[in-house]
Short mmCIF file of C-alpha atoms in Angstrom, two decimals:
data_model
loop_
_atom_site.label_atom_id
_atom_site.label_comp_id
_atom_site.label_asym_id
_atom_site.label_seq_id
_atom_site.Cartn_x
_atom_site.Cartn_y
_atom_site.Cartn_z
CA MET Q 1 -11.97 -63.03 16.21
CA SER Q 2 -10.02 -65.66 17.94
CA SER Q 3 -10.78 -66.83 21.43
CA ARG Q 4 -7.70 -65.03 22.78
CA GLU Q 5 -9.09 -61.51 21.28
CA ARG Q 6 -12.54 -62.57 22.75
CA TRP Q 7 -10.91 -62.93 26.13
CA ARG Q 8 -8.96 -59.57 25.93
CA TRP Q 9 -12.24 -57.70 25.06
CA LEU Q 10 -14.02 -59.44 27.82
CA MET Q 11 -11.42 -58.50 30.48
CA ARG Q 12 -11.36 -54.94 28.99
CA GLY Q 13 -15.03 -54.60 29.45
CA LEU Q 14 -14.97 -56.08 32.84
CA LEU Q 15 -12.20 -53.60 33.86
CA VAL Q 16 -14.14 -50.66 32.77
CA VAL Q 17 -17.37 -51.78 34.48
CA VAL Q 18 -15.49 -52.40 37.94
CA ALA Q 19 -13.82 -49.00 37.60
CA ILE Q 20 -17.03 -47.19 36.71
CA GLY Q 21 -19.11 -49.00 39.31
CA ALA Q 22 -16.43 -48.03 42.05
CA VAL Q 23 -16.61 -44.46 41.13
CA ILE Q 24 -20.63 -44.55 41.43
CA VAL Q 25 -20.37 -46.22 44.72
CA PHE Q 26 -17.83 -43.70 45.99
CA PHE Q 27 -20.06 -40.76 45.32
CA LEU Q 28 -23.50 -42.33 46.02
CA SER Q 29 -22.45 -43.88 49.26
CA GLY Q 30 -21.19 -40.63 50.77
CA ALA Q 31 -17.60 -41.69 50.84
CA ALA Q 32 -16.54 -38.46 49.04
CA ARG Q 33 -17.42 -36.29 52.10
CA HIS Q 34 -14.60 -37.90 54.01
CA PHE Q 35 -12.02 -36.58 51.82
CA ASP Q 36 -12.12 -32.85 52.56
CA PHE Q 37 -10.41 -30.48 54.98
CA ALA Q 38 -13.21 -30.37 57.62
CA ALA Q 39 -13.43 -34.21 57.69
CA LEU Q 40 -9.70 -34.31 58.13
CA GLN Q 41 -9.86 -32.01 61.02
CA ARG Q 42 -12.62 -34.01 62.78
CA SER Q 43 -10.80 -37.15 62.35
CA ARG Q 44 -7.45 -36.12 63.26
CA ALA Q 45 -7.55 -36.89 66.98
CA TRP Q 46 -8.78 -40.49 66.35
CA LEU Q 47 -6.30 -41.03 63.55
CA LEU Q 48 -3.29 -39.87 66.00
CA ILE Q 49 -4.50 -42.45 68.49
CA GLU Q 50 -4.55 -45.24 65.90
CA GLN Q 51 -1.21 -44.14 64.86
CA ALA Q 52 0.20 -44.42 68.28
CA THR Q 53 -1.40 -47.78 69.01
CA HIS Q 54 -1.21 -49.62 65.63
CA PRO Q 55 1.16 -47.69 63.38
CA TRP Q 56 1.85 -50.44 60.74
CA ARG Q 57 -1.89 -51.36 60.34
CA LEU Q 58 -2.71 -47.61 59.85
CA ALA Q 59 0.09 -47.03 57.53
CA PHE Q 60 -0.87 -49.95 55.12
CA ALA Q 61 -4.41 -48.95 55.28
CA PHE Q 62 -3.59 -45.60 54.37
CA LEU Q 63 -1.46 -46.70 51.60
CA GLY Q 64 -4.17 -48.84 50.26
CA VAL Q 65 -6.58 -45.98 50.24
CA LEU Q 66 -4.35 -43.72 48.69
CA ILE Q 67 -3.43 -46.28 45.88
CA THR Q 68 -7.19 -46.84 45.13
CA ILE Q 69 -7.94 -43.01 45.06
CA VAL Q 70 -5.31 -42.35 42.49
CA ALA Q 71 -6.07 -45.59 40.57
CA LEU Q 72 -9.60 -44.61 40.02
CA SER Q 73 -8.81 -40.81 39.55
CA LEU Q 74 -11.09 -40.09 42.55
CA PRO Q 75 -10.87 -36.50 44.31
CA GLY Q 76 -9.12 -36.58 47.55
CA LEU Q 77 -5.41 -36.95 46.74
CA THR Q 78 -4.54 -33.48 48.17
CA VAL Q 79 -6.36 -34.00 51.45
CA LEU Q 80 -4.68 -37.34 51.78
CA THR Q 81 -1.39 -35.83 51.26
CA LEU Q 82 -2.02 -33.28 53.98
CA ALA Q 83 -3.37 -36.13 56.21
CA ALA Q 84 -0.15 -37.87 55.79
CA GLY Q 85 1.64 -35.05 57.30
CA ALA Q 86 -0.84 -34.45 60.14
CA ILE Q 87 -0.81 -38.11 61.10
CA PHE Q 88 2.72 -39.65 60.21
CA GLY Q 89 4.95 -36.60 60.18
CA LEU Q 90 7.03 -35.46 57.23
CA PRO Q 91 9.50 -38.49 56.72
CA GLU Q 92 7.13 -41.14 57.05
CA GLY Q 93 4.23 -39.24 55.29
CA THR Q 94 6.39 -38.36 52.33
CA VAL Q 95 7.39 -41.93 51.81
CA LEU Q 96 3.82 -43.20 51.98
CA VAL Q 97 2.27 -40.55 49.62
CA SER Q 98 5.41 -40.85 47.23
CA PHE Q 99 4.91 -44.79 47.01
CA GLY Q 100 1.24 -44.56 46.80
CA SER Q 101 0.77 -42.07 44.25
CA ALA Q 102 3.26 -43.54 41.98
CA ILE Q 103 1.88 -47.17 42.26
CA GLY Q 104 -1.58 -45.76 41.76
CA ALA Q 105 -0.54 -43.48 38.60
CA THR Q 106 1.15 -46.72 37.22
CA LEU Q 107 -1.89 -48.76 37.64
CA VAL Q 108 -3.89 -46.13 35.86
CA MET Q 109 -1.31 -45.95 32.91
CA LEU Q 110 -1.31 -49.83 32.78
CA ALA Q 111 -5.35 -49.97 32.66
CA THR Q 112 -5.42 -47.27 30.04
CA ARG Q 113 -2.78 -49.05 27.93
CA PHE Q 114 -4.70 -52.45 28.26
CA VAL Q 115 -8.18 -51.08 27.55
CA PHE Q 116 -7.78 -48.18 25.12
CA LYS Q 117 -4.34 -47.95 23.65
CA ASP Q 118 -4.75 -50.06 20.66
CA ALA Q 119 -8.14 -48.58 19.64
CA ILE Q 120 -7.08 -44.74 20.11
CA ARG Q 121 -3.83 -45.17 18.40
CA ARG Q 122 -5.49 -46.58 15.26
CA ARG Q 123 -7.94 -43.86 15.17
CA PHE Q 124 -5.70 -40.71 16.03
CA PRO Q 125 -2.10 -41.93 15.20
CA HIS Q 126 -1.09 -38.33 14.28
CA ARG Q 127 -2.27 -36.77 17.39
CA LEU Q 128 -0.06 -38.96 19.66
CA HIS Q 129 2.92 -38.46 17.28
CA LYS Q 130 4.13 -35.37 19.23
CA VAL Q 131 4.21 -37.07 22.47
CA ASP Q 132 5.82 -40.28 21.16
CA ALA Q 133 8.56 -37.83 19.51
CA GLY Q 134 9.18 -36.23 22.88
CA ILE Q 135 9.55 -39.51 24.65
CA GLU Q 136 11.71 -40.96 21.90
CA HIS Q 137 13.98 -37.87 21.94
CA ASP Q 138 14.21 -36.94 25.69
CA GLY Q 139 13.28 -40.09 27.03
CA ALA Q 140 12.49 -39.93 30.76
CA PHE Q 141 13.32 -36.32 30.98
CA TYR Q 142 10.20 -35.60 28.89
CA LEU Q 143 7.89 -37.21 31.46
CA LEU Q 144 10.01 -35.51 34.34
CA ASN Q 145 9.19 -32.18 32.91
CA ILE Q 146 5.50 -32.96 32.85
CA ARG Q 147 5.66 -34.22 36.38
CA LEU Q 148 7.62 -31.29 37.71
CA VAL Q 149 5.44 -28.59 35.96
CA PRO Q 150 1.86 -29.79 36.41
CA VAL Q 151 0.52 -28.08 33.18
CA PHE Q 152 -1.83 -31.21 32.67
CA PRO Q 153 -3.80 -32.57 35.59
CA PHE Q 154 -2.21 -35.44 37.21
CA PHE Q 155 -4.89 -38.03 36.23
CA LEU Q 156 -4.74 -36.78 32.65
CA VAL Q 157 -0.96 -37.46 32.41
CA ASN Q 158 -1.57 -41.11 33.67
CA LEU Q 159 -4.10 -41.60 30.93
CA LEU Q 160 -2.11 -39.94 28.29
CA MET Q 161 1.18 -41.93 29.06
CA GLY Q 162 -0.78 -45.17 28.94
CA LEU Q 163 -1.40 -44.59 25.08
CA THR Q 164 2.41 -44.11 24.52
CA HIS Q 165 5.40 -46.61 24.21
CA ILE Q 166 6.92 -45.59 27.49
CA PRO Q 167 8.36 -48.61 29.56
CA VAL Q 168 6.46 -49.36 32.69
CA ARG Q 169 9.61 -49.33 34.76
CA THR Q 170 10.60 -45.88 33.41
CA TYR Q 171 7.24 -44.45 33.88
CA TYR Q 172 7.11 -45.59 37.45
CA TRP Q 173 10.64 -44.36 38.78
CA VAL Q 174 10.27 -40.92 36.68
CA THR Q 175 6.76 -40.43 38.15
CA GLN Q 176 7.84 -41.07 41.71
CA LEU Q 177 11.17 -39.01 41.41
CA GLY Q 178 9.26 -36.11 39.55
CA MET Q 179 6.65 -35.85 42.25
CA LEU Q 180 8.80 -36.50 45.36
CA ALA Q 181 9.61 -32.78 46.00
CA GLY Q 182 6.17 -31.45 45.58
CA VAL Q 183 4.76 -34.30 47.64
CA ALA Q 184 7.32 -33.25 50.49
CA VAL Q 185 5.85 -29.65 50.34
CA TYR Q 186 2.43 -30.72 50.72
CA VAL Q 187 3.02 -33.26 53.44
CA ASN Q 188 5.05 -30.73 55.30
CA ALA Q 189 2.17 -28.44 55.10
CA GLY Q 190 -0.09 -31.14 56.43
CA THR Q 191 2.14 -31.12 59.59
CA ARG Q 192 0.54 -27.77 60.29
CA ILE Q 193 -2.99 -28.94 60.29
CA GLY Q 194 -3.20 -28.95 64.11
CA ARG Q 195 -2.74 -25.16 64.06
CA ALA Q 196 -4.97 -24.40 61.22
CA SER Q 197 -8.73 -24.16 60.86
CA ALA Q 198 -8.90 -23.75 57.17
CA TRP Q 199 -7.06 -24.75 54.08
CA GLY Q 200 -5.87 -21.08 53.47
CA GLN Q 201 -4.09 -21.16 56.87
CA LEU Q 202 -1.78 -23.81 55.57
CA VAL Q 203 -0.49 -21.94 52.70
CA SER Q 204 2.80 -20.04 53.86
CA MET Q 205 5.40 -18.03 52.24
CA PRO Q 206 7.89 -20.92 52.47
CA MET Q 207 5.45 -23.10 50.82
CA LEU Q 208 4.81 -20.60 48.04
CA VAL Q 209 8.55 -20.21 47.44
CA SER Q 210 8.92 -24.01 47.48
CA LEU Q 211 6.43 -24.52 44.77
CA ALA Q 212 7.93 -21.65 42.65
CA LEU Q 213 11.22 -23.13 42.80
CA LEU Q 214 9.62 -26.46 41.71
CA ALA Q 215 8.16 -25.02 38.83
CA ALA Q 216 11.67 -23.34 37.89
CA LEU Q 217 13.56 -26.71 38.43
CA PRO Q 218 12.68 -28.53 34.86
CA PHE Q 219 14.03 -25.33 33.07
CA ALA Q 220 17.20 -25.34 35.02
CA SER Q 221 17.75 -28.98 34.80
CA ARG Q 222 17.19 -28.71 31.07
CA TRP Q 223 19.84 -25.90 30.78
CA ILE Q 224 22.31 -27.89 32.93
CA ILE Q 225 21.92 -30.97 30.69
CA ARG Q 226 22.30 -28.90 27.53
CA ARG Q 227 25.52 -27.12 28.88
CA ALA Q 228 26.78 -30.63 29.86
CA ARG Q 229 26.06 -32.07 26.38
CA HIS Q 230 27.81 -29.05 24.84
CA TRP Q 231 30.77 -29.32 27.00
CA ARG Q 232 31.11 -32.98 26.32
CA HIS Q 233 30.84 -32.31 22.57
CA GLU Q 234 33.45 -29.62 22.84
CA ARG Q 235 35.98 -31.93 24.71
CA ARG Q 236 35.37 -34.55 21.98
CA TRP Q 237 35.92 -32.07 19.17
CA HIS Q 238 39.27 -30.76 20.70
CA HIS Q 239 40.62 -34.13 21.20
#
């Protein structure tokens, strides 16, 4: 083993130890209890004061916490998304959650690629063939479908894509675009926290309709793209 390979394995081990240590500290320190609906209700008044007096400081602190939660795949993303609406409002909250979740997801993907990709692809080459084929055939649209229809958990998609050959830039912008509408729906729900005493009271008919439309969007998009390709092919054939 060359010195370069030893260095890579050392960095991989260090990254795994730091990540596991951070997760353990998160739960043992009691930090997890601050990421639930009741905690958000208790802290809302103080956070609104901070937003009024130090808006930029709070925005950057919120963004840092959000990126950390996503990058370590810790529970709390839903509560933070609601908090963004309650504290910052719909436009600013959507921007913060959109960038924070996309950056965090990309960090997970990169970490997985650096630590596990080579070993797992050598051991399970055929199991990843279907994902590779989907990305090669449909490109960014393949990932966009996964993001718009959350069949797989958010963190699992981040881990899985780290094992593929998808370009980092493509992964980032497709992740941000694919999650944008869903983020806006949940941030908008968060703007109603002041009038809700429980999570169930945030769920409204417009929210359910919005989520249903989001679920239908990939299928409608695929149909439109197929029709456009068919129309383009017919035009070329007639000419």
